[in-house]
Structure formats: structure tokens, C-alpha cells
Tab-separated table of C-alpha atoms in Angstrom:
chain	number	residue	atom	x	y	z
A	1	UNK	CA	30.320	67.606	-57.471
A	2	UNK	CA	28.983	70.723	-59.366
A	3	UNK	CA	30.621	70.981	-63.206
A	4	UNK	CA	29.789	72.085	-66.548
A	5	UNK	CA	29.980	68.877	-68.653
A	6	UNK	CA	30.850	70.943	-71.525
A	7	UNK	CA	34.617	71.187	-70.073
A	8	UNK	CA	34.903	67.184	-69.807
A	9	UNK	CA	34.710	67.054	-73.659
A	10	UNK	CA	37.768	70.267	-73.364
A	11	UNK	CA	39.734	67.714	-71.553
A	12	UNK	CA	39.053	64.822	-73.581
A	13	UNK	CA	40.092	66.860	-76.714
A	14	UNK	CA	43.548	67.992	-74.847
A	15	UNK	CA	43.734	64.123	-73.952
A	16	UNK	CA	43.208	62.995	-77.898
A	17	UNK	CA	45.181	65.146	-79.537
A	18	UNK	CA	48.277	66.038	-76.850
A	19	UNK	CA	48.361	69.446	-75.932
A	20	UNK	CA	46.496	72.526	-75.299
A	21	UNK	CA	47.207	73.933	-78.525
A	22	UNK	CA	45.856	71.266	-81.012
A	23	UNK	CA	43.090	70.939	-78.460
A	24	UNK	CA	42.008	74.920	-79.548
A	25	UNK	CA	43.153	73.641	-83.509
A	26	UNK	CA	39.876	71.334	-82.819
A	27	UNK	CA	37.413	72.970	-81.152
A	28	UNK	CA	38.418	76.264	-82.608
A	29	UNK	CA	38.595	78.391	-79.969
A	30	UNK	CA	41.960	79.958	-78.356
A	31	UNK	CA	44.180	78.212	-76.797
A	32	UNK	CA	43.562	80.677	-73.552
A	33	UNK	CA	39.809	79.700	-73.802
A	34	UNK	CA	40.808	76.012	-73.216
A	35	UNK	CA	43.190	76.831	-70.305
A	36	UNK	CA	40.359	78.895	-68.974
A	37	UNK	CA	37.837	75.856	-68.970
A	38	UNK	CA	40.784	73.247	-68.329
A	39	UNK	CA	41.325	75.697	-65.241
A	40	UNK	CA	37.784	76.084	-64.143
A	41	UNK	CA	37.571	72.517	-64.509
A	42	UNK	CA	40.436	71.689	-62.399
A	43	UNK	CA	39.059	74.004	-59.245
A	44	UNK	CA	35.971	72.422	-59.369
A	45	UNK	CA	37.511	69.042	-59.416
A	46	UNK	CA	39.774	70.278	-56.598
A	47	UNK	CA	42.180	67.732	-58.138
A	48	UNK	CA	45.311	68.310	-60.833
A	49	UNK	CA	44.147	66.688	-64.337
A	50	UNK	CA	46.574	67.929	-66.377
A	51	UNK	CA	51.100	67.610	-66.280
A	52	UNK	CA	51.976	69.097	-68.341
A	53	UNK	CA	55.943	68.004	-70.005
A	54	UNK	CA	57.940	69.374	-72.541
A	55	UNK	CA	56.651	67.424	-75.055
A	56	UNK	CA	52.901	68.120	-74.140
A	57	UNK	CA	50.461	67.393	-71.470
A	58	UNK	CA	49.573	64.260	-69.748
A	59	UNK	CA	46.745	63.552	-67.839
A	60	UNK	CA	46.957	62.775	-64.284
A	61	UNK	CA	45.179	59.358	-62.781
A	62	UNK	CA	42.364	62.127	-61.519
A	63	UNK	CA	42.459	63.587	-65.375
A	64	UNK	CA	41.871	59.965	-67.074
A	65	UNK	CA	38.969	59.487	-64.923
A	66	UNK	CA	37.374	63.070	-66.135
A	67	UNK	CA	37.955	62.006	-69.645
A	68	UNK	CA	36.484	59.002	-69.807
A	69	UNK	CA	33.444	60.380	-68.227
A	70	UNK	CA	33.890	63.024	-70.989
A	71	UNK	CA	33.851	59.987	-73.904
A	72	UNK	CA	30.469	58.725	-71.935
A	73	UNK	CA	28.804	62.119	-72.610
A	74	UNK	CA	30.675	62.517	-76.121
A	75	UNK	CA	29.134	58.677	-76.585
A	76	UNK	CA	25.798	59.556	-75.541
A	77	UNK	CA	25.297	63.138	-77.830
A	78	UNK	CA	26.646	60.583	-81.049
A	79	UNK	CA	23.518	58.233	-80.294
A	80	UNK	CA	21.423	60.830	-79.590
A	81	UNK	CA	22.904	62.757	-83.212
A	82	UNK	CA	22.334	59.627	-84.870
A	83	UNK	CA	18.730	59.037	-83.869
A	84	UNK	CA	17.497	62.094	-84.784
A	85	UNK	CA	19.890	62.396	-88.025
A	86	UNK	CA	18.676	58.845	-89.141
A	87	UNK	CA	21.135	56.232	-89.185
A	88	UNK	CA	19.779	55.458	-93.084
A	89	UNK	CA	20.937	59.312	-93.940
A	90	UNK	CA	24.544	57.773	-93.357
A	91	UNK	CA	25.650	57.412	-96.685
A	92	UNK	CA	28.948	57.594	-98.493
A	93	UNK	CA	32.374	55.466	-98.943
A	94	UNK	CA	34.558	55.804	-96.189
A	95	UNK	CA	38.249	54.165	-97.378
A	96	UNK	CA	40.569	53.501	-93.593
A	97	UNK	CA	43.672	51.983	-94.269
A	98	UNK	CA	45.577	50.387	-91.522
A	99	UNK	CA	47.373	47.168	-90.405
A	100	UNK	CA	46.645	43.582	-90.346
A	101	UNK	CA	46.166	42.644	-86.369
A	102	UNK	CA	44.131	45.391	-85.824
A	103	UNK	CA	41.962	44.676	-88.879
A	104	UNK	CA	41.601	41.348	-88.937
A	105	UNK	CA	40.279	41.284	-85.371
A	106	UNK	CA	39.303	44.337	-84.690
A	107	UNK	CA	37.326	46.145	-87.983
A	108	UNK	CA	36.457	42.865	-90.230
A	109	UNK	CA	34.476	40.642	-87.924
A	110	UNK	CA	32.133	43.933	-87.308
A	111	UNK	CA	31.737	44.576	-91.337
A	112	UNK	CA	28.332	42.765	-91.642
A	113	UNK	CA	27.141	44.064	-88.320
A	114	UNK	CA	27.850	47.727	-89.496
A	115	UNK	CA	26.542	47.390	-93.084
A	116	UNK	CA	23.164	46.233	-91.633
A	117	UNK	CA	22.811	49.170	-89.910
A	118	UNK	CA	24.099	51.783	-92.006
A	119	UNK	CA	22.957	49.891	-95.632
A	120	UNK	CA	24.477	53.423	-97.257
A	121	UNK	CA	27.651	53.708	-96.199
A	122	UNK	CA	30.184	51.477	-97.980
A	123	UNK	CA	33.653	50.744	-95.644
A	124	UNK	CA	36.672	49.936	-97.627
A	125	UNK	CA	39.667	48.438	-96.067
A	126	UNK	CA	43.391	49.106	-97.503
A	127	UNK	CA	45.551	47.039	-95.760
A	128	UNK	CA	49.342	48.251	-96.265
A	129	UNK	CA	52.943	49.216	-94.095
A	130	UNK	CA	52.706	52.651	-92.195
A	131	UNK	CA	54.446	54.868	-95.235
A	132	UNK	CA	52.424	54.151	-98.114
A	133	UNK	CA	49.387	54.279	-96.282
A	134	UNK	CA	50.717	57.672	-94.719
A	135	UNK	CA	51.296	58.901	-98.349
A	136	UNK	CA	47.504	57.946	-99.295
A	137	UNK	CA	46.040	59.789	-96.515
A	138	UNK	CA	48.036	62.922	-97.450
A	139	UNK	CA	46.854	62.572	-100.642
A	140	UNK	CA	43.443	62.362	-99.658
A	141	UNK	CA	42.709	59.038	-100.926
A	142	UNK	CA	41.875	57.857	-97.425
A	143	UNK	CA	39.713	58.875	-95.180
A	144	UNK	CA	41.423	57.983	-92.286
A	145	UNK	CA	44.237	55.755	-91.299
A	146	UNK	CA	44.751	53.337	-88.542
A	147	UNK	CA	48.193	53.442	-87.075
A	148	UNK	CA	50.392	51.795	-84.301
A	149	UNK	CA	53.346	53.114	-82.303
A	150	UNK	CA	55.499	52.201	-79.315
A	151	UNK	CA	53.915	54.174	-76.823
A	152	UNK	CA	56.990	54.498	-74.698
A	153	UNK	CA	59.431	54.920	-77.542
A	154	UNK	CA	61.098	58.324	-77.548
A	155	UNK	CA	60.603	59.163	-81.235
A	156	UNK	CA	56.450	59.164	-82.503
A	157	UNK	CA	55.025	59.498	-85.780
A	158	UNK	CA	54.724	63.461	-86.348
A	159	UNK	CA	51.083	64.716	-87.012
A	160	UNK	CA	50.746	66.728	-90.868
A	161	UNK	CA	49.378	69.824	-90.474
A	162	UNK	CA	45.461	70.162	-90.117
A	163	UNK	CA	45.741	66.115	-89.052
A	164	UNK	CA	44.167	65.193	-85.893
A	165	UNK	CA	44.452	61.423	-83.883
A	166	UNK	CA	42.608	59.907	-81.242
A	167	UNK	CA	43.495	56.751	-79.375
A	168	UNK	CA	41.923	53.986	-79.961
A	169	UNK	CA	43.518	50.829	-77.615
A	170	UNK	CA	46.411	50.245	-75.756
A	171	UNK	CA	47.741	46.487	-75.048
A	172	UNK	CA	51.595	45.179	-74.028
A	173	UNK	CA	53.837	43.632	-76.199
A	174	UNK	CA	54.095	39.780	-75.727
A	175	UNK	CA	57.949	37.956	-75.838
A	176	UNK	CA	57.402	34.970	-77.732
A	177	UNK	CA	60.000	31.862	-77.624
A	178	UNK	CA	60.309	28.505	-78.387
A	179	UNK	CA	58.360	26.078	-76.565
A	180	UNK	CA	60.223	25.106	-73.492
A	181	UNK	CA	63.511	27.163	-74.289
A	182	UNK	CA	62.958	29.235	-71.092
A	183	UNK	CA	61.778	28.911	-67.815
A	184	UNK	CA	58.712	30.485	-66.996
A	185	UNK	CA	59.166	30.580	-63.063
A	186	UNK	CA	62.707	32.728	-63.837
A	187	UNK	CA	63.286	36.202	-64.298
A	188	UNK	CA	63.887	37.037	-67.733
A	189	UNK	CA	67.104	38.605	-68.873
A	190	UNK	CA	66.597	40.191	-72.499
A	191	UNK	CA	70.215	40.429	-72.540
A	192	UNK	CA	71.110	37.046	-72.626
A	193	UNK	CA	68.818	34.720	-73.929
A	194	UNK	CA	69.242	31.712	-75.655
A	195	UNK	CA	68.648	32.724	-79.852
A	196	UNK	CA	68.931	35.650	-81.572
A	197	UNK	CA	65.994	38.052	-82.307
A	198	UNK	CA	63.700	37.975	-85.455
A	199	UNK	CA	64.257	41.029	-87.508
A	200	UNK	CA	60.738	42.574	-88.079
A	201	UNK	CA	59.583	45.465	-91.138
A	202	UNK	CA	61.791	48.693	-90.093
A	203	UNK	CA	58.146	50.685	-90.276
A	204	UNK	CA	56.676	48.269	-87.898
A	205	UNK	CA	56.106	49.394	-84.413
A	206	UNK	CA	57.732	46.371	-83.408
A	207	UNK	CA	61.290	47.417	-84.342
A	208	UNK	CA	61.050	50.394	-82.085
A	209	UNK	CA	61.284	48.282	-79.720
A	210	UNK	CA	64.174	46.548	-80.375
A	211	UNK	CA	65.627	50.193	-80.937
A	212	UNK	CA	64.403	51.404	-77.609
A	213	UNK	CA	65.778	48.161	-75.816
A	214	UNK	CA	68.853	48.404	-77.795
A	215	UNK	CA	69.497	52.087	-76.461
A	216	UNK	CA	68.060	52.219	-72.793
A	217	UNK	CA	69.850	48.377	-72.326
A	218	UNK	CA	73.130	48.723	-73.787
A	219	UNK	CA	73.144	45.209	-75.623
A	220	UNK	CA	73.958	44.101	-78.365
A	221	UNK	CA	71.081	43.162	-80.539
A	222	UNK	CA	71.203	41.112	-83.410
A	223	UNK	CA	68.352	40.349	-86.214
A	224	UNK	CA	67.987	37.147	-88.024
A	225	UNK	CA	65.089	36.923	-90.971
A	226	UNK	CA	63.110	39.553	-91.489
A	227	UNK	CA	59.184	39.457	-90.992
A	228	UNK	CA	56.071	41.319	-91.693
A	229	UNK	CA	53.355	38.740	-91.084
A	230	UNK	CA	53.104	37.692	-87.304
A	231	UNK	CA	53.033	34.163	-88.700
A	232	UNK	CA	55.570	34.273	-90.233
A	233	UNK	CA	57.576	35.160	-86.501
A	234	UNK	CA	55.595	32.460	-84.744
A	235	UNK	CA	56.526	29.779	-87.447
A	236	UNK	CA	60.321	31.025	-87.497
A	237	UNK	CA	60.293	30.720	-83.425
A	238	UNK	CA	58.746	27.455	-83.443
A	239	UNK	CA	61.079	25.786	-85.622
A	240	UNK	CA	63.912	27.466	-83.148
A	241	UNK	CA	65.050	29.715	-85.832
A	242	UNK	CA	64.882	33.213	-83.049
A	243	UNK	CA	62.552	34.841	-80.981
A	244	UNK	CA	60.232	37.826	-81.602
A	245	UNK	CA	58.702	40.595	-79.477
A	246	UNK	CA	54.597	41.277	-80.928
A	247	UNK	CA	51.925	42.783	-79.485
A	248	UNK	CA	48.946	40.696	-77.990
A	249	UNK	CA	46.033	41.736	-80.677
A	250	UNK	CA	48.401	40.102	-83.526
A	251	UNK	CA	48.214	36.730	-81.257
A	252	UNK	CA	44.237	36.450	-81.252
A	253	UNK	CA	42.970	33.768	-82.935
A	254	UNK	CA	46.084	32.625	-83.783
A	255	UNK	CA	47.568	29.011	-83.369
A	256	UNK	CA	50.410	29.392	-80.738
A	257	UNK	CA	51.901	25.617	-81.075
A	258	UNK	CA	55.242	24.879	-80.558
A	259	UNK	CA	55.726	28.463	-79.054
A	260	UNK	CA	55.637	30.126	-75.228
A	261	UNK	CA	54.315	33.459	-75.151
A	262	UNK	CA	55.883	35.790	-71.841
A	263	UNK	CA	55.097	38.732	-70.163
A	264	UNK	CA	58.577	40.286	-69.841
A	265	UNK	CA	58.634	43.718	-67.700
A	266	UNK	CA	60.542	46.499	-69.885
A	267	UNK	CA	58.772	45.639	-72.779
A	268	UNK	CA	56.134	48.122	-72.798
A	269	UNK	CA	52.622	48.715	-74.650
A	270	UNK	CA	52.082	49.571	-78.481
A	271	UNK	CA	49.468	52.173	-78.906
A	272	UNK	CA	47.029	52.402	-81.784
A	273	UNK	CA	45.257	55.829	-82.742
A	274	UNK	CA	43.346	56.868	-85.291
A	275	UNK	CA	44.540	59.800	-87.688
A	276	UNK	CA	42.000	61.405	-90.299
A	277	UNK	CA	42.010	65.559	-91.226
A	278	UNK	CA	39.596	68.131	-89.492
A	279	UNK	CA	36.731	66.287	-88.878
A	280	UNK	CA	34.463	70.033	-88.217
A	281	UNK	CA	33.283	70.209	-91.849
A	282	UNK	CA	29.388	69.372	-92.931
A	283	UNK	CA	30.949	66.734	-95.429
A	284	UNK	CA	32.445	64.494	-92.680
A	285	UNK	CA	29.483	62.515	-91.127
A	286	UNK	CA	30.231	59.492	-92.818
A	287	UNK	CA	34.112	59.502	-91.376
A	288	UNK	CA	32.625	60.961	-87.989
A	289	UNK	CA	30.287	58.164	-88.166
A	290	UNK	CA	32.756	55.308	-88.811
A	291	UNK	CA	35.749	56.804	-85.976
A	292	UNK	CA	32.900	56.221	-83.725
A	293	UNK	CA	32.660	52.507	-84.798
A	294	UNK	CA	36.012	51.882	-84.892
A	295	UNK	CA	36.380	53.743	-81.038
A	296	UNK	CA	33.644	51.096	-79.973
A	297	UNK	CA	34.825	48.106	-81.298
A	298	UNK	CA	38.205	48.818	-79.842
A	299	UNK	CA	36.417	49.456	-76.226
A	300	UNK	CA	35.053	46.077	-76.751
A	301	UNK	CA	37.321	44.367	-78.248
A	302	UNK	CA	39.173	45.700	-74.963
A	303	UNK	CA	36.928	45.266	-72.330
A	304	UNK	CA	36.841	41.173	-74.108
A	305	UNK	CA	40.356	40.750	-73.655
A	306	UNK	CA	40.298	42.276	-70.135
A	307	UNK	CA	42.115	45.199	-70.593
């Protein structure tokens, strides 16, 4: 198969950011340009990569596969930048804010690991709820931010202007009841089982879910409590108090006594991305520099938990 490799990384950037449009915002070129390559691309393929929906364009099964091999070659031109660059000419404070599954097992456990090998840059962590930290990044006072959405909810958190994301890991949400309260070798009606559900943070991507369920469903949902820490949910479901929907990365390394945790289909994935502003300017090597480490650890983290 004959192909530039230049027009993988033109797919990958209509993959990241959604749409042919804020795919020519990045690479700043027009947006004909990218449906030229996208096109070119495409014939030589002799396969459909791109659907393209009302609300953007979504990669076909043939797509995906173009734009991961276009993250390999992306990948491979960041080591070879960084080797001749100098990883010690890395230097700067890069603030991410973000939320605490993805954090705590995701970003914190790699701290020391990245700090040996870029001794300049300093990484600081503001942990927070989606708005404030949203507000912060506006403001400039982080460099990027960490978020989390239900991927299949019909409502998403609007981009700002000049704001650009980039998925980082995908993984389904969990059902999590008391011990013994259902049985695992029955199907699993949402609708009627046996305790009410935990209310979680309304800026959590958990409650979209209830919303979503709530709408496509028809039933009645009602909230008891309200969380923000997944411990707090597993310690409110293990003394029988409800039952909670939360994604699997908030379960890791987490004592699950006294609680079942269910794959229920309906339930869906939550989606975590990585939003920062134009990321073309000389100044932004540090931020480049630390997306890349945060789109690694997430591949690992993934590939570890066999997604």
C-alpha cells in the first residue's frame, strides 16, 4: 500500500479534534486542503475513513486503524524531536488540572519517573470539579486540563474558542451494588432494582448518565446522598444505603468489600480528553512535552487494564 504518511497525521488531527474544520484550525491550512489529503488518502486506502454526521465526523473501523498508525509516526517524530532537542532543554512549570481517578492512577504514580528524566520541568497537579477548573484554564492559569464526559451522552462539554482536545482513554462505566443484592447469572433490569440510586456531583460525568438513562429509559430515577469521592459511593453501597454507576479507573486500587461490581449493557463508556489552547507556538514545548506523557501513560495504563 503506497501513501504519503504525512496525510495519516491529517486524519489523526480530524480524529482529535472532531471535524474537518478544527482539523485546518490546527494545522493551519484550509479546510479544502484537508479534504484534499483526507480524499487522496481515502483513494489510496480504497476504503471509507471518514462519516461524516451532523454533529461532525467519525471515523470508520478502516479510519481508526489509519489513525493509530498516524499516532505511531506522530510517536516516533516526538522521540526523535526530543533526542535531538535534549530532553534536559525541557524546562518550565506545566500546571494540568483534572480529576481524582484519573490522577491518582493515572498522572501521580509516573511523577518521579518523569522528573528524573526531565529534572527542569516542574508538573503541578490541581485537583478540582470540571467548572472551576474550566474557569482556570480560560484564565490561563492552567496549562491544560484533564476532563471526562459520557461519551454517548447527547450533550458534550463545548470547546472555547482557540481550545483544542485530544483523547486520551476510553473505559465503561461499572454498576456497583451491594454484595449479594443481585444475581449475577440474571439479566439486569435498571428499571427495577432493589435500592435507590446514589446521587453523584451534578458536574460529574457520572450524572449524565443517570440523565441519559433517565431520558432514553423512561424511569423514574431517584437520588439518595450525594457524592463526589468514589469512596464515598462504595461505602454508602456497602452499608445498603443505594447503588452507584462509576467508571472502572475510579475502582483501581480500591478496596471493593462488601460491594459487587456489574457489567450492565446500556451503560456506556466515559471518555477522558485532554483540552489545552493552540499548542503551534515556540513557547509550548514544555505543555507539548507533558500531553505526550500524559497520552502514554494513558496507552499504558490501557493496554494494563486490557483495554
Amino acid at each position: 500500500m503506497d501513501m504519503d504518511p504525512r496525510r495519516l497525521l491529517v486524519l489523526l488531527a480530524v480524529a482529535r479534534t472532531g471535524g474537518v474544520l478544527a482539523a485546518a484550525d490546527e494545522l493551519r491550512i484550509t479546510p479544502s486542503a484537508v479534504s484534499q489529503q483526507l480524499t487522496k488518502l481515502e483513494h489510496q486506502v480504497g476504503q471509507a475513513l471518514l462519516q461524516r454526521t451532523p454533529k461532525g465526523s467519525v471515523l470508520t473501523p478502516a479510519g481508526l486503524a489509519m489513525a493509530e498508525a498516524g499516532e505511531e509516526i506522530e510517536r516516533a517524530l516526538n522521540v526523535a524531536r526530543a533526542r535531538m532537542e535534549g530532553e534536559a532543554k525541557v524546562a518550565g512549570v506545566v500546571r494540568i488540572g483534572g480529576f481524582t481517578s484519573f490522577m491518582r492512577t493515572v498522572v501521580i504514580p509516573r511523577l518521579p519517573e518523569w522528573r528524573s528524566q526531565y529534572p527542569q520541568l516542574k508538573i503541578e497537579i490541581v485537583e478540582d470539579a470540571f467548572p472551576p477548573l474550566m474557569r482556570l484554564l480560560r484564565q490561563r492559569q492552567l496549562d491544560a486540563l484533564v476532563i471526562e464526559q459520557d461519551s454517548t451522552a447527547a450533550e458534550q462539554r463545548p470547546l472555547a474558542a482557540g481550545m483544542v482536545q485530544e483523547p486520551l482513554l476510553d473505559e465503561p462505566w461499572k454498576l456497583v451494588v451491594p454484595a449479594g443484592s443481585l444475581l449475577a447469572t440474571e439479566a439486569i433490569d435498571l428499571s427495577r432494582l432493589p435500592l435507590p440510586w446514589l446521587g453523584v456531583e451534578q458536574s460529574a460525568a457520572n450524572s449524565a448518565v443517570l440523565g441519559r438513562l433517565r431520558h432514553s429509559t423512561g424511569m423514574r430515577i431517584e437520588t439518595v446522598h450525594q457524592y463526589v469521592d468514589t469512596l464515598t459511593a462504595l461505602a454508602l453501597v456497602a452499608s445498603g444505603e443505594g447503588v452507584a454507576i462509576v467508571p472502572t479507573l475510579a475502582l483501581t486500587g480500591v478496596v471493593h468489600d462488601q460491594v459487587d461490581i456489574l457489567d450492565v449493557p446500556g451503560l456506556g463508556t466515559r471518555h477522558i480528553a485532554l483540552r489545552r489552547f493552540d499548542r503551534k507556538k515556540p513557547t509550548s514545548l514544555p505543555v507539548d512535552t507533558v500531553a505526550r506523557l500524559l497520552r502514554e501513560s494513558a496507552a499504558q495504563f490501557d493496554m494494563r487494564s486490557g483495554g
